[in-house]
PDB file of C-alpha atoms in Angstrom:
ATOM      1  CA  GLN K   1    -142.162 181.464 -38.575  1.00  0.00           C
ATOM      2  CA  VAL K   2    -139.301 183.214 -40.332  1.00  0.00           C
ATOM      3  CA  GLN K   3    -139.434 183.224 -44.112  1.00  0.00           C
ATOM      4  CA  LEU K   4    -137.029 184.649 -46.652  1.00  0.00           C
ATOM      5  CA  VAL K   5    -138.032 184.745 -50.303  1.00  0.00           C
ATOM      6  CA  GLU K   6    -135.521 185.711 -52.984  1.00  0.00           C
ATOM      7  CA  SER K   7    -136.412 186.971 -56.428  1.00  0.00           C
ATOM      8  CA  GLY K   8    -134.787 188.721 -59.366  1.00  0.00           C
ATOM      9  CA  GLY K   9    -132.453 186.058 -60.679  1.00  0.00           C
ATOM     10  CA  GLY K  10    -132.197 185.161 -64.336  1.00  0.00           C
ATOM     11  CA  LEU K  11    -130.017 184.919 -67.419  1.00  0.00           C
ATOM     12  CA  VAL K  12    -127.935 187.933 -68.408  1.00  0.00           C
ATOM     13  CA  GLN K  13    -125.003 188.584 -70.714  1.00  0.00           C
ATOM     14  CA  ALA K  14    -121.592 189.442 -69.340  1.00  0.00           C
ATOM     15  CA  GLY K  15    -121.437 193.118 -68.470  1.00  0.00           C
ATOM     16  CA  GLY K  16    -125.136 193.243 -67.666  1.00  0.00           C
ATOM     17  CA  SER K  17    -126.967 193.898 -64.405  1.00  0.00           C
ATOM     18  CA  LEU K  18    -129.499 192.226 -62.146  1.00  0.00           C
ATOM     19  CA  ARG K  19    -131.110 193.219 -58.867  1.00  0.00           C
ATOM     20  CA  LEU K  20    -131.941 190.510 -56.383  1.00  0.00           C
ATOM     21  CA  SER K  21    -134.548 191.034 -53.683  1.00  0.00           C
ATOM     22  CA  CYS K  22    -135.059 189.214 -50.407  1.00  0.00           C
ATOM     23  CA  ALA K  23    -138.419 189.646 -48.697  1.00  0.00           C
ATOM     24  CA  ALA K  24    -138.342 188.774 -45.005  1.00  0.00           C
ATOM     25  CA  SER K  25    -141.171 187.956 -42.609  1.00  0.00           C
ATOM     26  CA  GLY K  26    -141.611 186.474 -39.145  1.00  0.00           C
ATOM     27  CA  ARG K  27    -138.802 188.400 -37.486  1.00  0.00           C
ATOM     28  CA  THR K  28    -138.111 192.013 -36.554  1.00  0.00           C
ATOM     29  CA  PHE K  29    -136.161 192.640 -39.719  1.00  0.00           C
ATOM     30  CA  SER K  30    -134.410 195.771 -38.491  1.00  0.00           C
ATOM     31  CA  ASP K  31    -132.738 193.849 -35.619  1.00  0.00           C
ATOM     32  CA  TYR K  32    -130.732 191.493 -37.833  1.00  0.00           C
ATOM     33  CA  THR K  33    -127.795 191.741 -40.186  1.00  0.00           C
ATOM     34  CA  MET K  34    -128.718 190.446 -43.641  1.00  0.00           C
ATOM     35  CA  ALA K  35    -126.343 188.714 -46.024  1.00  0.00           C
ATOM     36  CA  TRP K  36    -126.140 187.251 -49.499  1.00  0.00           C
ATOM     37  CA  PHE K  37    -124.261 184.046 -50.262  1.00  0.00           C
ATOM     38  CA  ARG K  38    -123.843 182.100 -53.481  1.00  0.00           C
ATOM     39  CA  GLN K  39    -123.157 178.502 -54.364  1.00  0.00           C
ATOM     40  CA  THR K  40    -122.184 176.553 -57.454  1.00  0.00           C
ATOM     41  CA  PRO K  41    -122.416 172.757 -57.835  1.00  0.00           C
ATOM     42  CA  GLY K  42    -119.716 170.916 -55.918  1.00  0.00           C
ATOM     43  CA  LYS K  43    -118.546 173.990 -54.040  1.00  0.00           C
ATOM     44  CA  GLU K  44    -119.213 175.357 -50.583  1.00  0.00           C
ATOM     45  CA  ARG K  45    -121.556 178.262 -50.058  1.00  0.00           C
ATOM     46  CA  GLU K  46    -119.597 181.488 -50.512  1.00  0.00           C
ATOM     47  CA  PHE K  47    -120.135 184.815 -48.765  1.00  0.00           C
ATOM     48  CA  VAL K  48    -120.955 187.681 -51.140  1.00  0.00           C
ATOM     49  CA  ALA K  49    -122.105 190.688 -49.107  1.00  0.00           C
ATOM     50  CA  ALA K  50    -123.767 191.718 -45.864  1.00  0.00           C
ATOM     51  CA  ILE K  51    -125.427 194.776 -44.409  1.00  0.00           C
ATOM     52  CA  LYS K  52    -125.543 195.453 -40.697  1.00  0.00           C
ATOM     53  CA  TRP K  53    -128.916 195.516 -38.909  1.00  0.00           C
ATOM     54  CA  SER K  54    -128.566 199.289 -38.523  1.00  0.00           C
ATOM     55  CA  GLY K  55    -127.975 199.752 -42.244  1.00  0.00           C
ATOM     56  CA  ASP K  56    -124.876 201.868 -41.691  1.00  0.00           C
ATOM     57  CA  ARG K  57    -122.209 199.303 -42.540  1.00  0.00           C
ATOM     58  CA  THR K  58    -121.678 196.914 -45.401  1.00  0.00           C
ATOM     59  CA  TYR K  59    -119.102 194.262 -46.187  1.00  0.00           C
ATOM     60  CA  TYR K  60    -118.229 192.590 -49.500  1.00  0.00           C
ATOM     61  CA  THR K  61    -116.067 189.761 -50.651  1.00  0.00           C
ATOM     62  CA  ASP K  62    -113.168 191.046 -52.762  1.00  0.00           C
ATOM     63  CA  ALA K  63    -114.502 189.427 -55.942  1.00  0.00           C
ATOM     64  CA  VAL K  64    -117.563 191.691 -56.044  1.00  0.00           C
ATOM     65  CA  LYS K  65    -116.282 194.958 -54.569  1.00  0.00           C
ATOM     66  CA  GLY K  66    -117.065 197.879 -56.817  1.00  0.00           C
ATOM     67  CA  ARG K  67    -119.621 195.851 -58.816  1.00  0.00           C
ATOM     68  CA  PHE K  68    -122.256 194.751 -56.266  1.00  0.00           C
ATOM     69  CA  THR K  69    -124.176 196.878 -53.791  1.00  0.00           C
ATOM     70  CA  ILE K  70    -126.196 195.563 -50.867  1.00  0.00           C
ATOM     71  CA  SER K  71    -128.973 197.635 -49.351  1.00  0.00           C
ATOM     72  CA  ARG K  72    -132.111 197.250 -47.257  1.00  0.00           C
ATOM     73  CA  GLU K  73    -135.458 198.900 -46.709  1.00  0.00           C
ATOM     74  CA  HIS K  74    -136.676 198.437 -43.160  1.00  0.00           C
ATOM     75  CA  ALA K  75    -140.150 199.748 -43.920  1.00  0.00           C
ATOM     76  CA  LYS K  76    -140.634 196.997 -46.534  1.00  0.00           C
ATOM     77  CA  ASN K  77    -138.614 194.248 -44.793  1.00  0.00           C
ATOM     78  CA  VAL K  78    -136.591 193.787 -47.962  1.00  0.00           C
ATOM     79  CA  ALA K  79    -132.885 193.447 -48.679  1.00  0.00           C
ATOM     80  CA  TYR K  80    -131.422 193.964 -52.134  1.00  0.00           C
ATOM     81  CA  LEU K  81    -128.312 193.007 -54.026  1.00  0.00           C
ATOM     82  CA  GLN K  82    -127.646 195.200 -57.040  1.00  0.00           C
ATOM     83  CA  MET K  83    -125.218 193.384 -59.324  1.00  0.00           C
ATOM     84  CA  ASN K  84    -123.504 195.331 -62.097  1.00  0.00           C
ATOM     85  CA  SER K  85    -120.769 194.412 -64.576  1.00  0.00           C
ATOM     86  CA  LEU K  86    -121.664 190.774 -64.180  1.00  0.00           C
ATOM     87  CA  GLU K  87    -119.116 188.157 -65.153  1.00  0.00           C
ATOM     88  CA  PRO K  88    -119.559 184.474 -66.047  1.00  0.00           C
ATOM     89  CA  GLU K  89    -117.800 183.679 -62.749  1.00  0.00           C
ATOM     90  CA  ASP K  90    -120.790 185.210 -60.931  1.00  0.00           C
ATOM     91  CA  THR K  91    -123.009 182.379 -62.146  1.00  0.00           C
ATOM     92  CA  ALA K  92    -124.454 180.650 -59.065  1.00  0.00           C
ATOM     93  CA  VAL K  93    -127.519 180.158 -56.933  1.00  0.00           C
ATOM     94  CA  TYR K  94    -127.804 183.200 -54.681  1.00  0.00           C
ATOM     95  CA  TYR K  95    -129.219 182.922 -51.167  1.00  0.00           C
ATOM     96  CA  CYS K  96    -130.161 185.566 -48.629  1.00  0.00           C
ATOM     97  CA  ALA K  97    -129.848 184.880 -44.920  1.00  0.00           C
ATOM     98  CA  THR K  98    -130.418 186.501 -41.533  1.00  0.00           C
ATOM     99  CA  ASP K  99    -127.884 186.642 -38.719  1.00  0.00           C
ATOM    100  CA  ARG K 100    -128.361 184.319 -35.748  1.00  0.00           C
ATOM    101  CA  ALA K 101    -127.725 187.132 -33.278  1.00  0.00           C
ATOM    102  CA  VAL K 102    -129.826 190.170 -32.589  1.00  0.00           C
ATOM    103  CA  ARG K 103    -128.024 193.460 -33.297  1.00  0.00           C
ATOM    104  CA  ARG K 104    -124.604 191.863 -33.598  1.00  0.00           C
ATOM    105  CA  THR K 105    -121.891 194.518 -33.496  1.00  0.00           C
ATOM    106  CA  VAL K 106    -119.733 192.888 -36.162  1.00  0.00           C
ATOM    107  CA  ILE K 107    -120.547 191.414 -39.576  1.00  0.00           C
ATOM    108  CA  ILE K 108    -120.042 187.656 -39.879  1.00  0.00           C
ATOM    109  CA  SER K 109    -119.042 186.155 -43.248  1.00  0.00           C
ATOM    110  CA  LEU K 110    -119.382 182.471 -42.330  1.00  0.00           C
ATOM    111  CA  PRO K 111    -122.588 180.603 -43.205  1.00  0.00           C
ATOM    112  CA  ALA K 112    -122.715 179.232 -39.651  1.00  0.00           C
ATOM    113  CA  GLY K 113    -123.390 182.753 -38.444  1.00  0.00           C
ATOM    114  CA  TYR K 114    -126.793 182.777 -40.159  1.00  0.00           C
ATOM    115  CA  ASP K 115    -129.804 180.739 -39.159  1.00  0.00           C
ATOM    116  CA  TYR K 116    -132.549 181.404 -41.699  1.00  0.00           C
ATOM    117  CA  TRP K 117    -132.100 181.070 -45.435  1.00  0.00           C
ATOM    118  CA  GLY K 118    -134.167 181.637 -48.527  1.00  0.00           C
ATOM    119  CA  GLN K 119    -134.737 179.012 -51.179  1.00  0.00           C
ATOM    120  CA  GLY K 120    -132.227 180.579 -53.565  1.00  0.00           C
ATOM    121  CA  THR K 121    -132.457 182.240 -56.949  1.00  0.00           C
ATOM    122  CA  GLN K 122    -130.408 181.228 -59.987  1.00  0.00           C
ATOM    123  CA  VAL K 123    -128.160 183.799 -61.645  1.00  0.00           C
ATOM    124  CA  THR K 124    -126.602 182.784 -64.945  1.00  0.00           C
ATOM    125  CA  VAL K 125    -124.142 185.055 -66.765  1.00  0.00           C
ATOM    126  CA  SER K 126    -123.314 184.127 -70.341  1.00  0.00           C
ATOM    127  CA  SER K 127    -120.051 185.093 -72.002  1.00  0.00           C
TER     128      SER K 127
END
């Protein structure tokens, strides 16, 4: 059974930083691209960042480029999202997810490309 558990969310002032973690189990972690999405009430889930299964390629939505960094540790089965220079617009529930396909050669930014999701962690940025 695949499980993803996010942690690290919280309340932070604008300009501050948070690091989200996603602990994965039940799947060969190193075979799957990992991604972070976020969602606010009444809106669709939005792609934030992804890191290829091999760890050698990352992809970010324009809104977070230069501020967020995605990484992964295969030995610990954990993916991270380091978020710096946070803005009130970053306020959302953040979800990690694993790709549907094993060792996909490209990074997918659509939620339909991911089959397992964590429960989400709330990030609130005050102005």
